[in-house]
Coordinates of N, CA and C in Angstrom, one line a residue:
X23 N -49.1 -54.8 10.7 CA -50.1 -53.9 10.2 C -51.4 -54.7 9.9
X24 N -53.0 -54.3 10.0 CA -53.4 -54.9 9.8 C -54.5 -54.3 8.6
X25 N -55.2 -55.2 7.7 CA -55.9 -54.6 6.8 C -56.9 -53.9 7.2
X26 N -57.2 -52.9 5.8 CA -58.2 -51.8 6.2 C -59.2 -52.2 5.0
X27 N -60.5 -51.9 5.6 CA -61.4 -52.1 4.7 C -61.9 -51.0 4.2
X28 N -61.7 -49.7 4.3 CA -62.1 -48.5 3.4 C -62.3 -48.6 2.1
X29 N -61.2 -48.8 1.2 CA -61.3 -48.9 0.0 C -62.0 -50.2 -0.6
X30 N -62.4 -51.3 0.3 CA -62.8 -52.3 -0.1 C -64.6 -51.7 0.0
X31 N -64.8 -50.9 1.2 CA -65.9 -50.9 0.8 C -66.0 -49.6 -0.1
X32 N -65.2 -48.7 -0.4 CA -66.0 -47.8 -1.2 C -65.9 -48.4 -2.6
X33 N -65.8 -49.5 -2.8 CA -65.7 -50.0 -4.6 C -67.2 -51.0 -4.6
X34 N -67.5 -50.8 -3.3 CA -68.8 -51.7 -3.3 C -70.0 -50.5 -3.5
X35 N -69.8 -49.3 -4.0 CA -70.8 -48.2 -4.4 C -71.3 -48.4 -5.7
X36 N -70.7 -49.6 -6.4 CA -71.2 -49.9 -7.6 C -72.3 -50.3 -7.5
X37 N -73.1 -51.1 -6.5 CA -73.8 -51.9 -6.2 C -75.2 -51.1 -5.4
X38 N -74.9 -49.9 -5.4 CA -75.8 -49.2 -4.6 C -76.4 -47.7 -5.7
X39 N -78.1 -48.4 -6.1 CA -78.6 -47.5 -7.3 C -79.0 -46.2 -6.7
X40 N -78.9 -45.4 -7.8 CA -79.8 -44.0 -7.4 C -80.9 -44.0 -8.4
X41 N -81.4 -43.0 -7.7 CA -83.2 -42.4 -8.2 C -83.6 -44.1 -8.2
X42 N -83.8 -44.3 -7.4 CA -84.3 -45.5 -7.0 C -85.7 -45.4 -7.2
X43 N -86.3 -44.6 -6.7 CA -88.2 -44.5 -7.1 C -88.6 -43.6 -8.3
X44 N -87.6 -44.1 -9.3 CA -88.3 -43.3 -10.7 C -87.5 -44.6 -11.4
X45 N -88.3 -44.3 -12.3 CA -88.1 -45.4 -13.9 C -86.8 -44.7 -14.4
X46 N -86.0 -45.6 -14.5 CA -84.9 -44.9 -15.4 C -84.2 -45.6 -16.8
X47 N -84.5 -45.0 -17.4 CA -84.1 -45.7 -19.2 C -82.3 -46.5 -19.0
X48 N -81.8 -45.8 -18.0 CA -80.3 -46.2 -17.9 C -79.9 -46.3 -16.0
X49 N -80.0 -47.3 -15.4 CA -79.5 -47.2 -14.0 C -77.7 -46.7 -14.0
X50 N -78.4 -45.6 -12.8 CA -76.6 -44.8 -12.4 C -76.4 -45.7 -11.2
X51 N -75.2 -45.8 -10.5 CA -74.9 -46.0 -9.4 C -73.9 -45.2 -8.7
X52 N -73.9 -45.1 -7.4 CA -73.2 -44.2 -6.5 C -71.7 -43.9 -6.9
X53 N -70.9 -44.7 -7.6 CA -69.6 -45.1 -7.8 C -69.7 -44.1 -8.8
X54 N -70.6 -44.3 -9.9 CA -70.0 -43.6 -11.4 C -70.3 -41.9 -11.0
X55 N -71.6 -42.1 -10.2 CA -71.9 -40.3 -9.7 C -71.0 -39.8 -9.2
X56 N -70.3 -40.5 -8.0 CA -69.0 -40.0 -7.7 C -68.4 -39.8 -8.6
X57 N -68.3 -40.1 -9.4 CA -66.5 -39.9 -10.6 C -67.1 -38.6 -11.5
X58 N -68.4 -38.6 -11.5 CA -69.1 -37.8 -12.4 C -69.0 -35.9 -11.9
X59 N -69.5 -36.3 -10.4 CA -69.4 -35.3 -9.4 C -67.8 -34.7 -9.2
X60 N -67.3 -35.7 -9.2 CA -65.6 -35.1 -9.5 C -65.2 -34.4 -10.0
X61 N -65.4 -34.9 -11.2 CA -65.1 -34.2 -12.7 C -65.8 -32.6 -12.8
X62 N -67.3 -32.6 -12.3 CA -67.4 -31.3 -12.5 C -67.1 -30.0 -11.4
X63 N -66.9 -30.6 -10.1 CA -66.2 -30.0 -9.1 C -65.1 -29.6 -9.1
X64 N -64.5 -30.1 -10.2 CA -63.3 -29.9 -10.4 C -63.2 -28.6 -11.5
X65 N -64.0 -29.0 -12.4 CA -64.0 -27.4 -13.4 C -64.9 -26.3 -12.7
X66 N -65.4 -27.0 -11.9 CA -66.1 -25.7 -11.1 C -65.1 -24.7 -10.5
X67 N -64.4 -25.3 -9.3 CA -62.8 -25.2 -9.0 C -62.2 -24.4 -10.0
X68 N -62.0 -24.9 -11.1 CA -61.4 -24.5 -12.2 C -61.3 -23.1 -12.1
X69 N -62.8 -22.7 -12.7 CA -62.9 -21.4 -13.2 C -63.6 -20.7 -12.0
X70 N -63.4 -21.0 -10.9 CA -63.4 -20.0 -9.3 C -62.2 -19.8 -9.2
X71 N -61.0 -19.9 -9.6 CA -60.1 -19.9 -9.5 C -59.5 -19.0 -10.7
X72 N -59.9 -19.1 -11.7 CA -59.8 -17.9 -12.7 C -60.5 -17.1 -12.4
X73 N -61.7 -17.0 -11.4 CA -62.5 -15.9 -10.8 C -62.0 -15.1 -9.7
X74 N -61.0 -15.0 -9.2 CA -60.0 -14.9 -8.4 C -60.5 -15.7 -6.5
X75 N -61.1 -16.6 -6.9 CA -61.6 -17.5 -5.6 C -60.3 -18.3 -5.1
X76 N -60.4 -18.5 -3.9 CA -59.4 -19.6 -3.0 C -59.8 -20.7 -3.5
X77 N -59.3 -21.8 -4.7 CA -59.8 -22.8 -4.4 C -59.1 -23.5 -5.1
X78 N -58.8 -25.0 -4.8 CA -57.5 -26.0 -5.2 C -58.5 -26.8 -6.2
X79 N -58.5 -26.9 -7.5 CA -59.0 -27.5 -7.9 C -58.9 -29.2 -7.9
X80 N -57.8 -29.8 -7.4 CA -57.4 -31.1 -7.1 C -58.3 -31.5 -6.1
X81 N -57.9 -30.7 -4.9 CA -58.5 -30.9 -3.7 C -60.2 -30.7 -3.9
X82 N -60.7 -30.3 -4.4 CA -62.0 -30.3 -4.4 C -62.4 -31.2 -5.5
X83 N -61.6 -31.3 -6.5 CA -62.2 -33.3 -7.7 C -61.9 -34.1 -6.3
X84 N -61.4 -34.1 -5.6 CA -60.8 -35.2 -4.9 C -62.0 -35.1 -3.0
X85 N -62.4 -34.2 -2.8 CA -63.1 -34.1 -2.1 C -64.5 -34.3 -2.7
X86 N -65.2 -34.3 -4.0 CA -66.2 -34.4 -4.2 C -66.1 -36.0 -4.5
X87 N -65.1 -36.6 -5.1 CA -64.9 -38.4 -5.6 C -65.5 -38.8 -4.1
X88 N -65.2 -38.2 -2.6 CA -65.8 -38.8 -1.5 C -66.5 -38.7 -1.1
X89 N -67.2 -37.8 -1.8 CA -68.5 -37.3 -0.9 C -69.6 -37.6 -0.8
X90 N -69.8 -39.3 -1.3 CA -70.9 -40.4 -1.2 C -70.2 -40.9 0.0
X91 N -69.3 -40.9 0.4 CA -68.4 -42.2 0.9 C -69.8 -42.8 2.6
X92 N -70.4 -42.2 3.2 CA -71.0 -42.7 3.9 C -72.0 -43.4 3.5
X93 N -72.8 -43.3 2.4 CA -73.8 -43.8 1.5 C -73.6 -45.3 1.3
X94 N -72.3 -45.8 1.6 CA -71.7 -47.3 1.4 C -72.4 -48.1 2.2
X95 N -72.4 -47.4 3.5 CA -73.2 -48.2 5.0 C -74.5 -47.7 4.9
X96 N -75.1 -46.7 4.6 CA -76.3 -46.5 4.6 C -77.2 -46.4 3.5
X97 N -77.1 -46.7 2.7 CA -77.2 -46.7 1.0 C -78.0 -45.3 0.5
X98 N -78.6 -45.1 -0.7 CA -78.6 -44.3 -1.5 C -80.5 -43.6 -1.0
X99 N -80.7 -42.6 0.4 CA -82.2 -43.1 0.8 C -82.5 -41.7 -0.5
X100 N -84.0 -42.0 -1.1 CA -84.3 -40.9 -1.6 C -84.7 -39.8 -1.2
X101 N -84.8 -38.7 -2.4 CA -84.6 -37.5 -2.0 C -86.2 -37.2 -1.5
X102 N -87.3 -38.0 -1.8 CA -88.7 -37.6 -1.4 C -88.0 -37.8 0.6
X103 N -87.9 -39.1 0.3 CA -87.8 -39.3 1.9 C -86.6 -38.5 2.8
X104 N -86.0 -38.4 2.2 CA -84.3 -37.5 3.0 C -84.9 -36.3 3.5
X105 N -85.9 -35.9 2.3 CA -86.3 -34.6 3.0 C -87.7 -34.2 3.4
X106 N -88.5 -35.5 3.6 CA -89.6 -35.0 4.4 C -89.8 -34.2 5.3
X107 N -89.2 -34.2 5.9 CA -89.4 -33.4 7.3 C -87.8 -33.0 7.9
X108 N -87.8 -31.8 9.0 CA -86.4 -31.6 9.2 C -85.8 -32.7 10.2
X109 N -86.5 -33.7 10.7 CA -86.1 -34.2 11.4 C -85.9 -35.8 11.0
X110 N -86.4 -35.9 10.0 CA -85.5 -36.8 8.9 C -84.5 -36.6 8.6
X111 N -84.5 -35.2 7.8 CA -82.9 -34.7 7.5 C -82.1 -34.6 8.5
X112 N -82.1 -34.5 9.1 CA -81.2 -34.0 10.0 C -80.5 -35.5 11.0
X113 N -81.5 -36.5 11.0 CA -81.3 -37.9 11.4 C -80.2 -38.2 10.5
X114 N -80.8 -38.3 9.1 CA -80.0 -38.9 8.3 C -78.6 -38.5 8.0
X115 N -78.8 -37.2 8.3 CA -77.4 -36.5 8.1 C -76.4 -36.9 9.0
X116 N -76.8 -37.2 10.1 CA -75.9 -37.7 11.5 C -75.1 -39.2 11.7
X117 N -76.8 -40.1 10.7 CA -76.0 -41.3 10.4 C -75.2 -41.3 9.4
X118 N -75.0 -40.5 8.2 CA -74.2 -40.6 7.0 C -73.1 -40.1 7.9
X119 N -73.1 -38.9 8.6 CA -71.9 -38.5 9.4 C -70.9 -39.5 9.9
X120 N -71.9 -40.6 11.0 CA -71.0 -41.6 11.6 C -70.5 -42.5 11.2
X121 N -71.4 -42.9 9.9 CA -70.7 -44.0 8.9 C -69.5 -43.8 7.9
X122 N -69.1 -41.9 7.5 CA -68.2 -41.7 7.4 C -66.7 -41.9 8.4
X123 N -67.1 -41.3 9.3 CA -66.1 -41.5 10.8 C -66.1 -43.4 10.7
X124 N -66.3 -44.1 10.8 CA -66.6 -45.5 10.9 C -65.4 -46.2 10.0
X125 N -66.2 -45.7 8.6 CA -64.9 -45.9 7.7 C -63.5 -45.2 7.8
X126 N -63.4 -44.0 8.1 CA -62.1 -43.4 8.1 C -61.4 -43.5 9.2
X127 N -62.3 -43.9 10.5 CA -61.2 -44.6 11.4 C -60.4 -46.2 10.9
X128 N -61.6 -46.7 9.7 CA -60.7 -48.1 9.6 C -59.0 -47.8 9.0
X129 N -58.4 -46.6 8.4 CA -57.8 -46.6 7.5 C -56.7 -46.2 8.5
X130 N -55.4 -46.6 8.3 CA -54.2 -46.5 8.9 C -53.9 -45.0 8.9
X131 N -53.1 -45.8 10.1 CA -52.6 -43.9 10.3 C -51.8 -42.8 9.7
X132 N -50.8 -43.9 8.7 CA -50.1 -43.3 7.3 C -51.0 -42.0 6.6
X133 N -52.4 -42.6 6.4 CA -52.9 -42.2 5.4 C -54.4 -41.3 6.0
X134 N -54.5 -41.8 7.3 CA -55.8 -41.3 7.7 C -56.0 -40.2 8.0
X135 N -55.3 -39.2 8.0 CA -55.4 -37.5 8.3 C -55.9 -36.7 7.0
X136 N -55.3 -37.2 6.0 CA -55.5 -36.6 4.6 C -56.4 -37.7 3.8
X137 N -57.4 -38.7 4.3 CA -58.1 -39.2 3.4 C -59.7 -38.5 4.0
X138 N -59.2 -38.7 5.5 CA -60.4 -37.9 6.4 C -61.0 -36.5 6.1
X139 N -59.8 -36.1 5.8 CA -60.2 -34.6 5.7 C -60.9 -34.5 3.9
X140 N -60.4 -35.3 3.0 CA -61.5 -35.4 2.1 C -62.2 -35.9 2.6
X141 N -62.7 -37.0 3.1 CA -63.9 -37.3 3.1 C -65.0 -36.6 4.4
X142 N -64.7 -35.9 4.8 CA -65.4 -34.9 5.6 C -65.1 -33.7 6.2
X143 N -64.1 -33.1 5.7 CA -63.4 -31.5 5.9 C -63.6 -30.4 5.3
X144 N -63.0 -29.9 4.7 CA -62.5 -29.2 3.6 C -63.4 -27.3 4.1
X145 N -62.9 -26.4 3.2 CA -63.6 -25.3 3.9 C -65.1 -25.1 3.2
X146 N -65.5 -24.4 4.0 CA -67.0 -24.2 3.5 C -67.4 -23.7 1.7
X147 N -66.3 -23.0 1.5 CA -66.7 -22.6 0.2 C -66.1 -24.2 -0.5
X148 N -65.4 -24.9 -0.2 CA -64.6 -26.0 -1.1 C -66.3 -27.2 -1.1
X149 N -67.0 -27.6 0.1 CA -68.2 -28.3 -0.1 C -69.4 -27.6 -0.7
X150 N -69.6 -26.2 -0.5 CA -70.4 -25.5 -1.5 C -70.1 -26.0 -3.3
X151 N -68.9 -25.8 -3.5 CA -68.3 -26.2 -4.8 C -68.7 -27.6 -5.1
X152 N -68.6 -28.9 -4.0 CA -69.1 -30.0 -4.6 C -70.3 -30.1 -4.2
X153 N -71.3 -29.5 -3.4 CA -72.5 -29.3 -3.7 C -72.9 -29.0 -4.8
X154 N -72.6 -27.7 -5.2 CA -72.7 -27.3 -6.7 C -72.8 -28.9 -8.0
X155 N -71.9 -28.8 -7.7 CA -71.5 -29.8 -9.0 C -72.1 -31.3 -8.7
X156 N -72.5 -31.9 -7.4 CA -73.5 -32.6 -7.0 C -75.2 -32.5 -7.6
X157 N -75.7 -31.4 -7.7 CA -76.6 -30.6 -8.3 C -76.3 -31.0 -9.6
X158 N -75.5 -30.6 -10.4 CA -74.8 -29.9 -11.7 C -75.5 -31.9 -12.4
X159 N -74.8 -33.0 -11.3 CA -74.7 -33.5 -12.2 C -76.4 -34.9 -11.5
X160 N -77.1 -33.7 -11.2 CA -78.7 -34.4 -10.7 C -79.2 -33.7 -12.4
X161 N -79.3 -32.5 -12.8 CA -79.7 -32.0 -13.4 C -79.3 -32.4 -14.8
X162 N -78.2 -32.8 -14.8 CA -77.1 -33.7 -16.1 C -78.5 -35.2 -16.1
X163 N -78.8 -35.8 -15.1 CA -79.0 -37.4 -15.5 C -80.5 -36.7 -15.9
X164 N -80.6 -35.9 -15.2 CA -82.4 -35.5 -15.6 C -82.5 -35.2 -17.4
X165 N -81.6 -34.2 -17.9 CA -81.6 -34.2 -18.9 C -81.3 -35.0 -20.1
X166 N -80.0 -36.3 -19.5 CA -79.9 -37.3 -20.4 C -81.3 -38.5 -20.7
X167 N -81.7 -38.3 -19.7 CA -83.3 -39.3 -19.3 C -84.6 -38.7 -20.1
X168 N -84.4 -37.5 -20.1 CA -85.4 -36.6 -20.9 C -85.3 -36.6 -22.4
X169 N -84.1 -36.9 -22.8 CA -83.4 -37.0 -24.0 C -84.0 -38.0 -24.9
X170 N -84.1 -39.1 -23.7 CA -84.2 -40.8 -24.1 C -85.5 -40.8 -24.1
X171 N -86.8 -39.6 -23.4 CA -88.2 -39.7 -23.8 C -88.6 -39.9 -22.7
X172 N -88.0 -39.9 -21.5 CA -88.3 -40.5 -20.5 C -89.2 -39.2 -19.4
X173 N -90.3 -39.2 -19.3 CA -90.6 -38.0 -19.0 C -91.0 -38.0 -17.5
X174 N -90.4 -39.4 -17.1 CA -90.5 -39.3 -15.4 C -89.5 -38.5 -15.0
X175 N -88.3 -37.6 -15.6 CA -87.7 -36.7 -14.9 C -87.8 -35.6 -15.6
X176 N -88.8 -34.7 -16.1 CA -89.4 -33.8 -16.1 C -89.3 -32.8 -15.1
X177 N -90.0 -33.1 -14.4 CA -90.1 -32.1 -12.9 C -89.0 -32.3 -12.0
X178 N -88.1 -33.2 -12.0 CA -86.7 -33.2 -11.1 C -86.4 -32.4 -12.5
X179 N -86.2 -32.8 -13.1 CA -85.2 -31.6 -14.3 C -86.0 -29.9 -13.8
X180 N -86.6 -29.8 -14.3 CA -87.7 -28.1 -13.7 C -86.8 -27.9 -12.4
X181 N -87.5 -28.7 -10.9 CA -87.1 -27.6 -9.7 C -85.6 -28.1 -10.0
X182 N -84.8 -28.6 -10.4 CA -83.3 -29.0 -9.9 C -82.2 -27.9 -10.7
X183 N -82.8 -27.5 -12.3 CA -83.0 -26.4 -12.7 C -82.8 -25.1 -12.0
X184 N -83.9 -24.9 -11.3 CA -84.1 -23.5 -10.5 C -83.1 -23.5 -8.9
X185 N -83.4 -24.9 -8.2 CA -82.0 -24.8 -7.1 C -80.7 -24.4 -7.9
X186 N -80.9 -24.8 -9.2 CA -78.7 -24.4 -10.1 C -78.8 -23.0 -9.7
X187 N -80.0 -22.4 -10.8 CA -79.9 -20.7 -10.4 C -79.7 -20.1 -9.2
X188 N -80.5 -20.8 -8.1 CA -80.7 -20.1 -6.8 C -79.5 -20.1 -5.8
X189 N -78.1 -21.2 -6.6 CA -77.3 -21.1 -6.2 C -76.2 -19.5 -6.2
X190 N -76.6 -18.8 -7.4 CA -76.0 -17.8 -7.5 C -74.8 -17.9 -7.9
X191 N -74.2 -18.5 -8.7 CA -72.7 -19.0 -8.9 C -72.1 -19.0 -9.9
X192 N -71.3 -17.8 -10.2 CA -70.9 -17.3 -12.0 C -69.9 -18.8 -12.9
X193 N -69.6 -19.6 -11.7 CA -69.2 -20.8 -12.1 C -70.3 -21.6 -12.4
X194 N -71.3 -22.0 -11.6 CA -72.8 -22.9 -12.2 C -73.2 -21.9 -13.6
X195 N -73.5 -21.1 -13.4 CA -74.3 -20.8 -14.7 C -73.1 -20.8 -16.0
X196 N -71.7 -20.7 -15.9 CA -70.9 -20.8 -17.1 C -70.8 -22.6 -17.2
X197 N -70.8 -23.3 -16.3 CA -71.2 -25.0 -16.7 C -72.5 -25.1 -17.4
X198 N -73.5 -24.5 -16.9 CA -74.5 -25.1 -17.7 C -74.5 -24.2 -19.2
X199 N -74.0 -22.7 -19.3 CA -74.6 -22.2 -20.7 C -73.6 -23.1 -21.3
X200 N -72.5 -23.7 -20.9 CA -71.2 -24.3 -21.9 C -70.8 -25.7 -22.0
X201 N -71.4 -26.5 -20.8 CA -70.9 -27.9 -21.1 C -72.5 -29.0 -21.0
X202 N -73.5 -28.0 -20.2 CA -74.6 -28.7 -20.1 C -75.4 -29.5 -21.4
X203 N -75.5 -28.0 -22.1 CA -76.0 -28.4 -23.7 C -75.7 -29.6 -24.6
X204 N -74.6 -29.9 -24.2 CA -74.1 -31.6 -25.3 C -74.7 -32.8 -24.8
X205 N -74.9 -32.5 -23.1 CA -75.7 -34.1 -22.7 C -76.8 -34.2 -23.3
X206 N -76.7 -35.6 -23.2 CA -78.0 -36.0 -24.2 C -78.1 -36.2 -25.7
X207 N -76.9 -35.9 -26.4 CA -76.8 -35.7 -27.5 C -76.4 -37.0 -27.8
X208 N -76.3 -37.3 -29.6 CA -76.1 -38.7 -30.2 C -74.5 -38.5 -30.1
X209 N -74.2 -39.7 -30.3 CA -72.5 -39.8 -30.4 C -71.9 -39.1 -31.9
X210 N -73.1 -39.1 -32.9 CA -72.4 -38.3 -34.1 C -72.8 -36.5 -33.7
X211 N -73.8 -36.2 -32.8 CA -74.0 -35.1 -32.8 C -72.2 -35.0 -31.9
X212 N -72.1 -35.3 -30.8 CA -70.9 -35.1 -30.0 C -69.9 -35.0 -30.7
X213 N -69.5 -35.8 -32.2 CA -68.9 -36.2 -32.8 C -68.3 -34.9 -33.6
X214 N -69.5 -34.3 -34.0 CA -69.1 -33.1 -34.9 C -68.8 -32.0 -34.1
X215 N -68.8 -31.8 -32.4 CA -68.6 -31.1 -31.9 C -67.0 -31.1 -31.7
X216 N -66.4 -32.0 -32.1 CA -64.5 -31.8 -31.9 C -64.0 -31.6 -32.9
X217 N -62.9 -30.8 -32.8 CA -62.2 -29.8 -33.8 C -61.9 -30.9 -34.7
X218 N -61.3 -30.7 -36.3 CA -60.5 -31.8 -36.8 C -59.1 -31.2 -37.4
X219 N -58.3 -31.9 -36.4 CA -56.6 -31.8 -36.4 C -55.9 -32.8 -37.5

């Protein structure tokens, strides 16, 4: 058997910043977004699922944990530049594509049917869902940054804001009237927010 480097490179997402061309009071990196994007893909999931939606809530935390995974080989490009023009996007989208394929061929055959298909499968409503929550958690750093006084994400908070709404999603708008509101807050504000047992 010989080793695979998948996992070795997706732990090297630590190392790869986002919002790269804005001032940020606190640097995120691609690793913790992922874990971030997880988590809320997954209550997205949640309550589509109490909405009577098709959707595995596992498999979609678990589909969204990968859904940087090409960004390892090509790093974190920004969003001014990703989407200048359609033919930027649409380049870039091709190379993120084959850098995913690249990695998921390294991975054994044990395991490579069902790591592939998170990292590049799943049904259209299940990547809508971590789109969503991809969003969910652009709008999350904009607000913690805004918090800290930081008023370079102002206007990414505004239009990122209005893409939530325009998504139309009785799951997006119940995350943000209910879990959105606490980011940003002090640790005693958070603090008083849990029951006492």
């Amino acid at each position: 058997m010989t080793d695979s480097v998948f996992y070795a490179f997706l732990s090297r997402m630590r190392y790869i910043s986002r919002w790269a061309l804005m001032r940020n009071t606190r640097t995120e990196n691609v690793l913790e977004h992922s874990a971030i994007v997880a988590m809320f893909a997954h209550a997205l999931a949640v309550l589509a699922k109490k909405n009577g939606r098709e959707a595995d809530p596992d498999r979609v935390g678990m589909m969204a944990l990968f859904h940087e995974t090409g960004e390892v080989l090509t790093g974190d490009l920004p969003t001014p530049v990703k989407y200048f023009n359609g033919d930027i996007t649409s380049a870039y989208k091709d190379i993120e594509k084959r850098s995913e394929k690249r990695l998921t061929d390294s991975l054994p055959g044990e395991v490579k049917c069902e790591v592939g298909e998170l990292v590049s499968g799943g049904s259209e409503y299940e990547r809508r869902l971590v789109k969503y929550a991809d969003t969910l958690a652009a709008y999350v750093k904009c607000t913690e940054e805004l918090a800290q006084g930081n008023s370079e994400f102002a206007e990414a908070e505004r239009s990122t804001l209005v893409k939530l709404h325009a998504y139309d999603s009785p799951e997006v708008e119940y995350f943000l009237s209910v879990f959105v509101p606490s980011f940003g807050q002090s640790l005693d504000m958070l603090s008083r927010g849990l029951s006492k047992t």
